[in-house]
PDB file of N, CA and C in Angstrom:
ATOM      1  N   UNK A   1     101.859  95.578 110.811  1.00 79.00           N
ATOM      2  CA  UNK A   1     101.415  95.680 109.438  1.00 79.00           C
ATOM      3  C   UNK A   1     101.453  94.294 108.801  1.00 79.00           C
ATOM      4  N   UNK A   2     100.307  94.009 108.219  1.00 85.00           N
ATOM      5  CA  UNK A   2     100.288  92.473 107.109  1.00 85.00           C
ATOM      6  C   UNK A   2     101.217  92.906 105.688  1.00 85.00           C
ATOM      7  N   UNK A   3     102.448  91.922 106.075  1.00 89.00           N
ATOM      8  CA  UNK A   3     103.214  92.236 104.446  1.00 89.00           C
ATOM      9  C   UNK A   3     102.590  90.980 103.347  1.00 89.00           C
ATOM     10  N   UNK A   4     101.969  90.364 103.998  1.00 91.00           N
ATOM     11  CA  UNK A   4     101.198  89.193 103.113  1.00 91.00           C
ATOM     12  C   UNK A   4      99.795  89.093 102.329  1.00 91.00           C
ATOM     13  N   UNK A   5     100.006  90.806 101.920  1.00 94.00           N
ATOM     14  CA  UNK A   5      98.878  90.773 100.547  1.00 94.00           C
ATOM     15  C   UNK A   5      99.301  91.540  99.564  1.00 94.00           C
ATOM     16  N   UNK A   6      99.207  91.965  98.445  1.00 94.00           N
ATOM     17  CA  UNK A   6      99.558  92.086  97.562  1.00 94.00           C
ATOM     18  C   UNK A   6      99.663  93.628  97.244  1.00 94.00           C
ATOM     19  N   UNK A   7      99.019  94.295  97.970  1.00 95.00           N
ATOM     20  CA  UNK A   7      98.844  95.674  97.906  1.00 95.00           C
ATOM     21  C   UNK A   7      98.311  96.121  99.428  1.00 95.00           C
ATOM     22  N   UNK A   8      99.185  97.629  99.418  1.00 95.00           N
ATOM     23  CA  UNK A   8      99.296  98.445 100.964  1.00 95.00           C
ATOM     24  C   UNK A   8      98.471 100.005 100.204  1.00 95.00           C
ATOM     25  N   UNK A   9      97.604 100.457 101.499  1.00 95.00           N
ATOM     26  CA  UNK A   9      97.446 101.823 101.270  1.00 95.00           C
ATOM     27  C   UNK A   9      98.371 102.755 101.912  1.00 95.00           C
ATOM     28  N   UNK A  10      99.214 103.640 101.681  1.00 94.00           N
ATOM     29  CA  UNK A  10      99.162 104.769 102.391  1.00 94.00           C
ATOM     30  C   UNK A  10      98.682 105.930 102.516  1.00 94.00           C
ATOM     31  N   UNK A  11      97.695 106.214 103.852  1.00 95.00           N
ATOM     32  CA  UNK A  11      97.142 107.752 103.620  1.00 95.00           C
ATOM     33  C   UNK A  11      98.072 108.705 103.888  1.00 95.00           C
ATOM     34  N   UNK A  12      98.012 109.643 102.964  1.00 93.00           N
ATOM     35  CA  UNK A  12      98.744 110.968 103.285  1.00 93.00           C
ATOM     36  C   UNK A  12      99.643 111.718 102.180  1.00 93.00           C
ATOM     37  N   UNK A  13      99.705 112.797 102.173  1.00 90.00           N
ATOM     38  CA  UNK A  13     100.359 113.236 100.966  1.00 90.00           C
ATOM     39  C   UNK A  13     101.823 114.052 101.847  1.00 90.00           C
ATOM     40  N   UNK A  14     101.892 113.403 102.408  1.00 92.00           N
ATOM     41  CA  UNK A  14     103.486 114.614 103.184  1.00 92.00           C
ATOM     42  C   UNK A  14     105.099 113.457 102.968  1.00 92.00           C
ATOM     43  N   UNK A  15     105.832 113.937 103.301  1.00 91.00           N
ATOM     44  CA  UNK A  15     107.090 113.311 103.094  1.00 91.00           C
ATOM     45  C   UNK A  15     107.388 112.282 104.053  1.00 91.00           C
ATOM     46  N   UNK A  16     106.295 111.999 104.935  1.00 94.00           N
ATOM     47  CA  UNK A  16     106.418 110.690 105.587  1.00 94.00           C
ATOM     48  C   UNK A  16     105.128 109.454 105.196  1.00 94.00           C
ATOM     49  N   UNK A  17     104.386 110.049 104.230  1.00 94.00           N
ATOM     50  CA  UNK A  17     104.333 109.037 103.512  1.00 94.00           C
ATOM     51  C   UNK A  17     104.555 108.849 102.261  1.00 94.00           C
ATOM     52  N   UNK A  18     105.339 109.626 101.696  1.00 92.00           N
ATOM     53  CA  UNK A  18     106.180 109.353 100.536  1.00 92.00           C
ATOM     54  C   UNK A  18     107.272 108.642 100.714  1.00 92.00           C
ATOM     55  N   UNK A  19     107.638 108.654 102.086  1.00 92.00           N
ATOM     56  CA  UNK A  19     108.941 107.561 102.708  1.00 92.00           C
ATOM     57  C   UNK A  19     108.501 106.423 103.309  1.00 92.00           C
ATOM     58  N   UNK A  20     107.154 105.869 103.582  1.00 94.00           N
ATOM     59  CA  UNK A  20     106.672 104.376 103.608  1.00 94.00           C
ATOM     60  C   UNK A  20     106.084 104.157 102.428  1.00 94.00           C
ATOM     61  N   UNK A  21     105.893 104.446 101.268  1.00 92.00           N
ATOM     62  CA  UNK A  21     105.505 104.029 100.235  1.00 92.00           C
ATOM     63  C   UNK A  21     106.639 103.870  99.300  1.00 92.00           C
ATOM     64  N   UNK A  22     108.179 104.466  99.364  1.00 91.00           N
ATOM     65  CA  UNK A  22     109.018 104.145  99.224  1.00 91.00           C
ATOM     66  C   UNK A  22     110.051 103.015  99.564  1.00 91.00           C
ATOM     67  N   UNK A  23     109.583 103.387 100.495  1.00 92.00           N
ATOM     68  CA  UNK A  23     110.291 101.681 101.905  1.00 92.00           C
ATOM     69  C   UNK A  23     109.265 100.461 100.912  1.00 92.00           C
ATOM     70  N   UNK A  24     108.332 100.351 101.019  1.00 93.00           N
ATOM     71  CA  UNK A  24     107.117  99.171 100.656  1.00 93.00           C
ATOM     72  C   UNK A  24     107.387  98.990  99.007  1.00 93.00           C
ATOM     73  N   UNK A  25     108.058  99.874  98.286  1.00 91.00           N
ATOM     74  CA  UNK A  25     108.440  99.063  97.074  1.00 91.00           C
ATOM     75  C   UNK A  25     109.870  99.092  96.595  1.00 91.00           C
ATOM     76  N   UNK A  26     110.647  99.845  97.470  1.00 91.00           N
ATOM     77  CA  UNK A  26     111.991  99.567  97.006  1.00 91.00           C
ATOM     78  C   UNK A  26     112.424  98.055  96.674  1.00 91.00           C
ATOM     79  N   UNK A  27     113.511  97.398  96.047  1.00 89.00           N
ATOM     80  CA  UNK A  27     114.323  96.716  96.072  1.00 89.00           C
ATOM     81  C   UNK A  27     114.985  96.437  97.135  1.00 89.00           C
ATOM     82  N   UNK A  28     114.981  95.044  97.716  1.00 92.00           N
ATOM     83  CA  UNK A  28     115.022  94.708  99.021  1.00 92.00           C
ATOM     84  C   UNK A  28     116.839  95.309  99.281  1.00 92.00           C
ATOM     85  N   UNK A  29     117.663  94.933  98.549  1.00 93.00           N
ATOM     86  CA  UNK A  29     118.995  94.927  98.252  1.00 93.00           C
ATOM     87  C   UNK A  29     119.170  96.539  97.993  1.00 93.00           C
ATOM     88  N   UNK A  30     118.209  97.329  97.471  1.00 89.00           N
ATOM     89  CA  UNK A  30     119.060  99.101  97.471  1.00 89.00           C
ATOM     90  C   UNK A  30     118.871  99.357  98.903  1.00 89.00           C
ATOM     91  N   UNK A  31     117.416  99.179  99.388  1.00 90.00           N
ATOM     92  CA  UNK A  31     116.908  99.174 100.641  1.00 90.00           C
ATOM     93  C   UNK A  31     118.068  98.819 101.959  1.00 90.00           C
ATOM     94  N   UNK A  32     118.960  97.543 101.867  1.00 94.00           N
ATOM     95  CA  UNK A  32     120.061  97.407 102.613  1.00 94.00           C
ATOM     96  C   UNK A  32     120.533  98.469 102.974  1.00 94.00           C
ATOM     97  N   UNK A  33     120.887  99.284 101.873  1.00 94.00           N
ATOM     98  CA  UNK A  33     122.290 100.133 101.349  1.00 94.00           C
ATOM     99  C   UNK A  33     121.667 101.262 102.184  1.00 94.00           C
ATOM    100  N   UNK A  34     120.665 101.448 102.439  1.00 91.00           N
ATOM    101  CA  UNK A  34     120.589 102.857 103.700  1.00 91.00           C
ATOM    102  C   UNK A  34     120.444 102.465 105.038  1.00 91.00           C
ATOM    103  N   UNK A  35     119.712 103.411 105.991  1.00 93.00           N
ATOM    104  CA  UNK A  35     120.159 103.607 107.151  1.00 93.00           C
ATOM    105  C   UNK A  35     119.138 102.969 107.939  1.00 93.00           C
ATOM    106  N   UNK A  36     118.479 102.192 106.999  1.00 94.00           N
ATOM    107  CA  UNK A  36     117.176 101.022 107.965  1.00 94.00           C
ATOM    108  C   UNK A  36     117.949 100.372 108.954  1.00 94.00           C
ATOM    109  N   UNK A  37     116.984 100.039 109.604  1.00 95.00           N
ATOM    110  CA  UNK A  37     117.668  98.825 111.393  1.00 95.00           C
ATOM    111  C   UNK A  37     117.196  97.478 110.617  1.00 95.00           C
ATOM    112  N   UNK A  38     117.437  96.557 111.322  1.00 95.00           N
ATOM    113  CA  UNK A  38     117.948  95.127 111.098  1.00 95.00           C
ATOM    114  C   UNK A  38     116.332  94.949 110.771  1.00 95.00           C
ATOM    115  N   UNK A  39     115.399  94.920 112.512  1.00 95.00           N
ATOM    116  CA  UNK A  39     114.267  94.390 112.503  1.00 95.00           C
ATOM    117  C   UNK A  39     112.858  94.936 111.023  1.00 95.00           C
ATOM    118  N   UNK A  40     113.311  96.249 110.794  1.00 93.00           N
ATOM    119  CA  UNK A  40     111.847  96.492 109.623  1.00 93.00           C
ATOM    120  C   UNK A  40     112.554  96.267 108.144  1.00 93.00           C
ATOM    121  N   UNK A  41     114.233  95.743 107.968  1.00 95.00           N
ATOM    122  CA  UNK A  41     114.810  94.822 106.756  1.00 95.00           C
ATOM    123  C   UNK A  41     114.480  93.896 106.540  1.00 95.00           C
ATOM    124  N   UNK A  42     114.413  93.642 107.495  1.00 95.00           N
ATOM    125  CA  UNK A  42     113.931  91.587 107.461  1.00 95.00           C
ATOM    126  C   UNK A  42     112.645  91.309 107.748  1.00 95.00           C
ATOM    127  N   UNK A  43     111.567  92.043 107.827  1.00 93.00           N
ATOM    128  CA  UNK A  43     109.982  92.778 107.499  1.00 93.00           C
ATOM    129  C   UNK A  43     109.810  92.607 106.399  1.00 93.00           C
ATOM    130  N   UNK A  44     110.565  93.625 105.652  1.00 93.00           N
ATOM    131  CA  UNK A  44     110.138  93.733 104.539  1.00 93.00           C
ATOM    132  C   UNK A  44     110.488  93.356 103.257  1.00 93.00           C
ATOM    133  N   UNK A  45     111.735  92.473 103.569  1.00 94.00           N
ATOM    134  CA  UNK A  45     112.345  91.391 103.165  1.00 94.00           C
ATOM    135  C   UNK A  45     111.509  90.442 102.238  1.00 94.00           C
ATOM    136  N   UNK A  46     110.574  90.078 103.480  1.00 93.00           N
ATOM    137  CA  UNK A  46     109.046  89.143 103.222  1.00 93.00           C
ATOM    138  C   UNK A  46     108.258  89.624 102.596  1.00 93.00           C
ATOM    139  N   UNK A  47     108.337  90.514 102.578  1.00 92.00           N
ATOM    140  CA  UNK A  47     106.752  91.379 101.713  1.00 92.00           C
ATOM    141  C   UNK A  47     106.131  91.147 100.386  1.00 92.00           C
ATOM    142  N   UNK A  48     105.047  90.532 100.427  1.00 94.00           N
ATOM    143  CA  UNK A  48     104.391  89.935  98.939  1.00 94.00           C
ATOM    144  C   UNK A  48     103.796  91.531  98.693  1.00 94.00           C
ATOM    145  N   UNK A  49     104.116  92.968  98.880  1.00 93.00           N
ATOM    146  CA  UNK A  49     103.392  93.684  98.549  1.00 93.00           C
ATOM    147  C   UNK A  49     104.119  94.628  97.550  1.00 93.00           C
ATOM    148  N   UNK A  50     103.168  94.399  96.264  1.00 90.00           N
ATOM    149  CA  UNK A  50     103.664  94.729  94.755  1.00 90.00           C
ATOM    150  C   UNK A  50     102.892  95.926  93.991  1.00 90.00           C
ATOM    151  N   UNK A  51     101.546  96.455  95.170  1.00 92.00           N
ATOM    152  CA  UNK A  51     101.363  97.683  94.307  1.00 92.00           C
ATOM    153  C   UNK A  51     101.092  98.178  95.911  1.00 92.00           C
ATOM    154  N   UNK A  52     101.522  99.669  95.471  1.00 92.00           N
ATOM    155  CA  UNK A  52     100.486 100.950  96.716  1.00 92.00           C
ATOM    156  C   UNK A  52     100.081 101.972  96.589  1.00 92.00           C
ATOM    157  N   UNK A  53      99.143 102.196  96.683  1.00 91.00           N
ATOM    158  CA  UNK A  53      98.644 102.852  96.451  1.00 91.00           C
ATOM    159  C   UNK A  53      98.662 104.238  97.784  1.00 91.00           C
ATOM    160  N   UNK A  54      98.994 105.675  97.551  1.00 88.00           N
ATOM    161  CA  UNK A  54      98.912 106.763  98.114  1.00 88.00           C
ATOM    162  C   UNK A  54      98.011 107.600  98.082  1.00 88.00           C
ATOM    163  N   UNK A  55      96.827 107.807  99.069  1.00 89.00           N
ATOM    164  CA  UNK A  55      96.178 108.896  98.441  1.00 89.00           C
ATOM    165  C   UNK A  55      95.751 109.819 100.012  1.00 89.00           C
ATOM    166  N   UNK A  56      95.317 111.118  99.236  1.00 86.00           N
ATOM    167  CA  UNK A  56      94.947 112.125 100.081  1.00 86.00           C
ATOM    168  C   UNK A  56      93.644 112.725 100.136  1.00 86.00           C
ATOM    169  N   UNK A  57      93.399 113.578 100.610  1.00 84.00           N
ATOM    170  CA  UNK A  57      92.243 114.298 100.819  1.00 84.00           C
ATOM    171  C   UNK A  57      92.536 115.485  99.958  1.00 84.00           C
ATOM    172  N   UNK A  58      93.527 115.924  99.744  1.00 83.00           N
ATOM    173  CA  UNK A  58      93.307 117.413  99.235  1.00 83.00           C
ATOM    174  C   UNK A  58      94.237 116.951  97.564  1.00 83.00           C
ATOM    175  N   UNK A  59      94.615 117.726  96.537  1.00 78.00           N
ATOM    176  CA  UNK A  59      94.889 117.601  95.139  1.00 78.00           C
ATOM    177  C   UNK A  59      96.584 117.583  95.740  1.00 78.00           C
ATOM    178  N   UNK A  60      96.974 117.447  94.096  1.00 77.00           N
ATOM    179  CA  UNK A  60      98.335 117.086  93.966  1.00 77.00           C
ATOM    180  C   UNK A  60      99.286 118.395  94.719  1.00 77.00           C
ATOM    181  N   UNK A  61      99.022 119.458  94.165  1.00 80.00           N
ATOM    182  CA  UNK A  61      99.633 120.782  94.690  1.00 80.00           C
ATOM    183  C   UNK A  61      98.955 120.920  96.417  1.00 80.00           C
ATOM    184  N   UNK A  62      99.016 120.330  97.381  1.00 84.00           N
ATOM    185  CA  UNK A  62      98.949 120.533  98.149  1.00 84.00           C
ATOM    186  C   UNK A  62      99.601 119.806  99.044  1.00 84.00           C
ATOM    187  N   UNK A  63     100.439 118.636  98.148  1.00 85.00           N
ATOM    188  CA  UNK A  63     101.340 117.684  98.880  1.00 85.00           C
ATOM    189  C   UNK A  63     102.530 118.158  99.516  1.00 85.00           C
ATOM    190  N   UNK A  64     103.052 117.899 100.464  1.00 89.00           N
ATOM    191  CA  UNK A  64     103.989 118.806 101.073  1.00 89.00           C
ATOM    192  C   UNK A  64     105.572 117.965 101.413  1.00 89.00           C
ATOM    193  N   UNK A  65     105.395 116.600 100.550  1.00 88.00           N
ATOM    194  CA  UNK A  65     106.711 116.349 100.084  1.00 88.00           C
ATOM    195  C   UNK A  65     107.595 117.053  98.800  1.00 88.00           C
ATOM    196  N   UNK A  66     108.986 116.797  99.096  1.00 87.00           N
ATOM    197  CA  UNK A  66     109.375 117.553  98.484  1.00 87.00           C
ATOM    198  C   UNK A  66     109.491 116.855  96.543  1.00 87.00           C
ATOM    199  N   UNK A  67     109.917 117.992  95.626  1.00 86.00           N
ATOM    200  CA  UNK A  67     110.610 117.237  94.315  1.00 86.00           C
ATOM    201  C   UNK A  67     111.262 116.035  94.367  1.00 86.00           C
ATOM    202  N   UNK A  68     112.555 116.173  95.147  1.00 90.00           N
ATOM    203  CA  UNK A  68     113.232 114.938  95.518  1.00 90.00           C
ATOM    204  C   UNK A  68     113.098 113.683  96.316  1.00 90.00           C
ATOM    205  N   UNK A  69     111.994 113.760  96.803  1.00 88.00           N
ATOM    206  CA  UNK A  69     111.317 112.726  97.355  1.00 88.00           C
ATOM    207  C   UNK A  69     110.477 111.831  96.278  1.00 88.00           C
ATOM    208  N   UNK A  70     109.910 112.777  95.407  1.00 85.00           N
ATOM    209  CA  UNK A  70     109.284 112.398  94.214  1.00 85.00           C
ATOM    210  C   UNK A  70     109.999 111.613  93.490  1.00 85.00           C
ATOM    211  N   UNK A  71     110.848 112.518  93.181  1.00 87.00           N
ATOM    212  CA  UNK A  71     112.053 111.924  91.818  1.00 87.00           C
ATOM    213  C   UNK A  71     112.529 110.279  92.755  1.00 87.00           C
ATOM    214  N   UNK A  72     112.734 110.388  93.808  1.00 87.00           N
ATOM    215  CA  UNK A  72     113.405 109.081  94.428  1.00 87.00           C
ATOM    216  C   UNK A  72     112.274 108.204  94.363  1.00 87.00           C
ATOM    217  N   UNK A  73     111.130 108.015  94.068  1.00 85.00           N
ATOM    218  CA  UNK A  73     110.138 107.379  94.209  1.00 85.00           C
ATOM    219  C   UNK A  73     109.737 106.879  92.645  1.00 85.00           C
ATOM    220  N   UNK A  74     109.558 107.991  91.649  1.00 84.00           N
ATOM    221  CA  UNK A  74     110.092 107.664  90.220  1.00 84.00           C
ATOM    222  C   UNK A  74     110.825 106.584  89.304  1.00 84.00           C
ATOM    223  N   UNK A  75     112.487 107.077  90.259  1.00 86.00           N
ATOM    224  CA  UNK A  75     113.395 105.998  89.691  1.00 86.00           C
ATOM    225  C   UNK A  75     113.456 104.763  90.884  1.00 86.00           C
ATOM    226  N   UNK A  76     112.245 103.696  91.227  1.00 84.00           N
ATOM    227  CA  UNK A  76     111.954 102.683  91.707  1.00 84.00           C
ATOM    228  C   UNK A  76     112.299 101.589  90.857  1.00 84.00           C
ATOM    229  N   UNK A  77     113.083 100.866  91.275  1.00 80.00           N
ATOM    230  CA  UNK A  77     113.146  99.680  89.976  1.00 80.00           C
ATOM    231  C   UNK A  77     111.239  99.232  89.904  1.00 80.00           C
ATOM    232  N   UNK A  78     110.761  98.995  88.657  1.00 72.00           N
ATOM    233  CA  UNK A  78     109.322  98.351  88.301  1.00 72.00           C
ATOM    234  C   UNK A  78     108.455  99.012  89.062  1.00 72.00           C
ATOM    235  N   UNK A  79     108.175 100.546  89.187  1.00 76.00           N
ATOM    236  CA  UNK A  79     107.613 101.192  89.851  1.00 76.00           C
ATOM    237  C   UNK A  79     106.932 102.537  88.844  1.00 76.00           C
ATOM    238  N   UNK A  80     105.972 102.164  88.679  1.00 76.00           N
ATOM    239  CA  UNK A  80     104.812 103.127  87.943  1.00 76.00           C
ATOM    240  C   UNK A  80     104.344 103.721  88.443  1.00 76.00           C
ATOM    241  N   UNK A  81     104.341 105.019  88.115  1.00 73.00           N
ATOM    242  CA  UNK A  81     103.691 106.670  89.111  1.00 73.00           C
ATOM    243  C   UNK A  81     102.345 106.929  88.272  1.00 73.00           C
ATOM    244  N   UNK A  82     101.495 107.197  88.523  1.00 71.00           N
ATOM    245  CA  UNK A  82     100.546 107.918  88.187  1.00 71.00           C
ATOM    246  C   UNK A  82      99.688 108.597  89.138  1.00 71.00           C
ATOM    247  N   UNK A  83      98.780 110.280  88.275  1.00 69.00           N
ATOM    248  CA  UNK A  83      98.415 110.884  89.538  1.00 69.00           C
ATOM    249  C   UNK A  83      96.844 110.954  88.697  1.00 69.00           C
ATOM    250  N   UNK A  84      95.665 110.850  90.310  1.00 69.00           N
ATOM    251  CA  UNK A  84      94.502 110.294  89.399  1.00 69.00           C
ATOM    252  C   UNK A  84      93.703 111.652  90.367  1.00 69.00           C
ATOM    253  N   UNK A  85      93.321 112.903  89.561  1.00 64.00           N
ATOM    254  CA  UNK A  85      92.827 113.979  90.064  1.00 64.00           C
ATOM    255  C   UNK A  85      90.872 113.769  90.279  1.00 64.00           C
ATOM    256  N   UNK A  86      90.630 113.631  90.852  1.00 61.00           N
ATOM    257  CA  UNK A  86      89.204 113.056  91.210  1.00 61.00           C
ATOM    258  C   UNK A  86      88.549 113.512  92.600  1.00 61.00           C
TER     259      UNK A  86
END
C-alpha cells in the first residue's frame, strides 16, 4: 500500500473495513497501545494519509459492522464522519 498520498479508499462496508479505515486514521501513539505487530506500526507511522474515504455498493443499513465499531471510529482524534446516501 502507498502511505505517501494524502487520501486512501476503502471498499467495503463490513467490520474489516471499518478496521483499516480505523488503523489509517488513528493516532499513531493510541494505535501503539493495541495489539498491532511492530512491522504495519512503523508503516503507518509514515503515513501522509489524512482523509478516507469508505464506500460501498449497497446503503448505510446494509453495513454489517457493528455500533461499536462505529462509535470507535467516531471518537477518532480530528476525524469527521459523514454518510453521503447516493
Amino acid at each position: 500500500m502507498n502511505f505517501n498520498v494524502g487520501e486512501a479508499v476503502v471498499v467495503g462496508q463490513g467490520n474489516v473495513a471499518i478496521d483499516v479505515a480505523i488503523m489509517l486514521l488513528a493516532v499513531i501513539e493510541e494505535l501503539a497501545k493495541t495489539n498491532i505487530t511492530a512491522h504495519p506500526l512503523e508503516q503507518l507511522s509514515k503515513t501522509k494519509i489524512k482523509k478516507v474515504w469508505m464506500i460501498g455498493r449497497r446503503g448505510p443499513l446494509q453495513a454489517v459492522f457493528t455500533i461499536a465499531e462505529l462509535r470507535e471510529m467516531t471518537k477518532l482524534k480530528n476525524c469527521k464522519n459523514f454518510l453521503a446516501n447516493k
